[in-house]
């Protein structure tokens, strides 16, 4: 490979963003980091910019523009601010791959802009596919770009499918750790505090996805993400709880054979694979030792107690804008939980009420998604006030 891979990281100051920078730092001759962006962590964005010297940076929070601009005055780095800039920087000629490592609905607009500028996407920001999977995958086909999954489960499926393009998928199994409250009853969950929910047994991640993992919403979002990435029907997607997080997911083919992808839980591996596909570059990540894991176990997910997973399957089956509405409600309810405004169990209640109140619409139209998102946020916010 002669030309370096030009990379834009949206959300470089987050959990995925900082791990992606570790990967990029390991291969200075092969990656060329062009764009870094952050929402409000100006100090870390400035430090990253000084270290990696990208072509430009974007700070989402416009009130921090001058701070970043002045700090990078002596560097040859362009500084922008705001939502529109975030979308525009993905289209630079020097960018080949856009890593969407920002969180939530905010990823939709820049991801569409990147696709329309014919950039391949390394997708961590699952919410974009949950909100607008039909539109995003349609645009990706139209502009001939690939969406490489970063989410560990979807990377696992993608790795299992490599070399299998002539073979139909019968079913996929997404593995779930079960989160910190696996096996808990509704009565026990009533007393959950955010400090408990923010402690994931196997992964260190951003706050929103950590709460989503504890409530099984994350697995629900991943079920919908899988539908769009791999063009599956709802009945072809199953979830199995695997507390050790070693088997990252499985594909079952039509002859009954199953392929699984395994490894230690470390997001650097799926991040790197999404950036280097179809190649596997040598790493010194710690290797799996069977004696550390003599038992790999599997159990049924408790969809009754952890209602969010069922809600996601319902949104998946009914289709249209329901998943968009569910996602918006969940962003609002998780933020409220993190501010101690509602209880852990209220998250699913608000999500369900919001989804049920959605005006159903099946057109894969950007404006419909924008409106659905906005209405669902308002509905969820009102529901929170009533609690
Ligand atoms: P995080 O909270 O640690 O980081 C989020 C990043 O996005 C930060 O850089 C932040 O500045 C930026 N950001 C936040 N809000 C923004 C906005 N409105 N506009 C622009 N930028 C904004 O989150 P994370 O854990 O790194 O997760 C990022 C995405 O990757 C999420 O969609 C998550 O579901 C997905 N993901 C994360 C992991 C993980 O291990 N952390 C694993 C799989 C998938
Ligand atoms: Mg995942």
PDB file of C-alpha atoms and ligand atoms in Angstrom, residues 11-17 19 37-40 86 101-104 106 124-127 151 204-207 209 267, ligand 1:
ATOM      1  CA  UNK A  11     -15.657  12.516  18.315  1.00  0.00           C
ATOM      2  CA  UNK A  12     -11.911  12.144  18.872  1.00  0.00           C
ATOM      3  CA  UNK A  13     -12.105  13.000  22.578  1.00  0.00           C
ATOM      4  CA  UNK A  14     -14.426  10.119  23.489  1.00  0.00           C
ATOM      5  CA  UNK A  15     -13.788   6.507  24.405  1.00  0.00           C
ATOM      6  CA  UNK A  16     -13.732   5.217  20.811  1.00  0.00           C
ATOM      7  CA  UNK A  17     -12.003   8.373  19.552  1.00  0.00           C
ATOM      8  CA  UNK A  19      -8.660   4.404  21.340  1.00  0.00           C
ATOM      9  CA  UNK A  37     -13.533  16.879  16.229  1.00  0.00           C
ATOM     10  CA  UNK A  38     -15.001  17.216  19.721  1.00  0.00           C
ATOM     11  CA  UNK A  39     -18.209  18.496  21.179  1.00  0.00           C
ATOM     12  CA  UNK A  40     -17.019  20.493  24.190  1.00  0.00           C
ATOM     13  CA  UNK A  86     -18.715  18.951  11.387  1.00  0.00           C
ATOM     14  CA  UNK A 101     -17.051   8.028  16.977  1.00  0.00           C
ATOM     15  CA  UNK A 102     -19.471  10.671  18.174  1.00  0.00           C
ATOM     16  CA  UNK A 103     -22.473   9.713  20.248  1.00  0.00           C
ATOM     17  CA  UNK A 104     -26.162   9.865  19.400  1.00  0.00           C
ATOM     18  CA  UNK A 106     -25.774  14.131  16.132  1.00  0.00           C
ATOM     19  CA  UNK A 124     -19.102   3.349  15.722  1.00  0.00           C
ATOM     20  CA  UNK A 125     -22.064   5.734  15.981  1.00  0.00           C
ATOM     21  CA  UNK A 126     -24.790   3.072  15.911  1.00  0.00           C
ATOM     22  CA  UNK A 127     -27.547   5.623  16.596  1.00  0.00           C
ATOM     23  CA  UNK A 151     -19.172  -2.047  17.144  1.00  0.00           C
ATOM     24  CA  UNK A 204     -14.860   0.985  29.722  1.00  0.00           C
ATOM     25  CA  UNK A 205     -17.004   3.236  27.511  1.00  0.00           C
ATOM     26  CA  UNK A 206     -18.722   6.625  27.316  1.00  0.00           C
ATOM     27  CA  UNK A 207     -21.528   7.342  29.796  1.00  0.00           C
ATOM     28  CA  UNK A 209     -23.504   3.580  26.000  1.00  0.00           C
ATOM     29  CA  UNK A 267     -12.247  -2.056  21.073  1.00  0.00           C
TER      30      UNK A 267
HETATM   31  P1  LIG B   1     -18.088   9.145  24.432  1.00  0.00           P
HETATM   32  O1  LIG B   1     -19.166   9.832  25.181  1.00  0.00           O
HETATM   33  O2  LIG B   1     -16.915   8.638  25.183  1.00  0.00           O
HETATM   34  O3  LIG B   1     -17.528  10.113  23.286  1.00  0.00           O
HETATM   35  C1  LIG B   1     -18.385  10.815  22.442  1.00  0.00           C
HETATM   36  C2  LIG B   1     -17.611  11.724  21.507  1.00  0.00           C
HETATM   37  O4  LIG B   1     -18.560  12.401  20.683  1.00  0.00           O
HETATM   38  C3  LIG B   1     -16.801  12.820  22.204  1.00  0.00           C
HETATM   39  O5  LIG B   1     -15.631  13.071  21.465  1.00  0.00           O
HETATM   40  C4  LIG B   1     -17.716  14.032  22.155  1.00  0.00           C
HETATM   41  O6  LIG B   1     -17.010  15.243  22.127  1.00  0.00           O
HETATM   42  C5  LIG B   1     -18.454  13.819  20.850  1.00  0.00           C
HETATM   43  N1  LIG B   1     -19.817  14.359  20.872  1.00  0.00           N
HETATM   44  C6  LIG B   1     -20.755  14.170  21.830  1.00  0.00           C
HETATM   45  N2  LIG B   1     -21.888  14.809  21.523  1.00  0.00           N
HETATM   46  C7  LIG B   1     -21.686  15.402  20.338  1.00  0.00           C
HETATM   47  C8  LIG B   1     -22.476  16.244  19.497  1.00  0.00           C
HETATM   48  N3  LIG B   1     -23.739  16.573  19.827  1.00  0.00           N
HETATM   49  N4  LIG B   1     -21.933  16.693  18.352  1.00  0.00           N
HETATM   50  C9  LIG B   1     -20.683  16.369  18.020  1.00  0.00           C
HETATM   51  N5  LIG B   1     -19.873  15.579  18.762  1.00  0.00           N
HETATM   52  C10 LIG B   1     -20.369  15.120  19.907  1.00  0.00           C
HETATM   53  O7  LIG B   1     -18.783   7.968  23.602  1.00  0.00           O
HETATM   54  P2  LIG B   1     -18.155   6.588  23.120  1.00  0.00           P
HETATM   55  O8  LIG B   1     -18.298   5.567  24.185  1.00  0.00           O
HETATM   56  O9  LIG B   1     -16.807   6.804  22.511  1.00  0.00           O
HETATM   57  O10 LIG B   1     -19.198   6.166  21.982  1.00  0.00           O
HETATM   58  C11 LIG B   1     -19.213   6.793  20.724  1.00  0.00           C
HETATM   59  C12 LIG B   1     -20.122   5.991  19.790  1.00  0.00           C
HETATM   60  O11 LIG B   1     -19.562   4.702  19.597  1.00  0.00           O
HETATM   61  C13 LIG B   1     -21.530   5.774  20.351  1.00  0.00           C
HETATM   62  O12 LIG B   1     -22.455   5.799  19.319  1.00  0.00           O
HETATM   63  C14 LIG B   1     -21.452   4.374  20.943  1.00  0.00           C
HETATM   64  O13 LIG B   1     -22.696   3.719  20.969  1.00  0.00           O
HETATM   65  C15 LIG B   1     -20.492   3.695  19.978  1.00  0.00           C
HETATM   66  N6  LIG B   1     -19.745   2.567  20.543  1.00  0.00           N
HETATM   67  C16 LIG B   1     -18.916   2.773  21.596  1.00  0.00           C
HETATM   68  C17 LIG B   1     -18.215   1.695  22.144  1.00  0.00           C
HETATM   69  C18 LIG B   1     -17.235   1.902  23.282  1.00  0.00           C
HETATM   70  O14 LIG B   1     -16.573   0.945  23.660  1.00  0.00           O
HETATM   71  N7  LIG B   1     -17.092   3.081  23.847  1.00  0.00           N
HETATM   72  C19 LIG B   1     -18.389   0.422  21.605  1.00  0.00           C
HETATM   73  C20 LIG B   1     -19.252   0.253  20.538  1.00  0.00           C
HETATM   74  C21 LIG B   1     -19.916   1.332  19.994  1.00  0.00           C
END
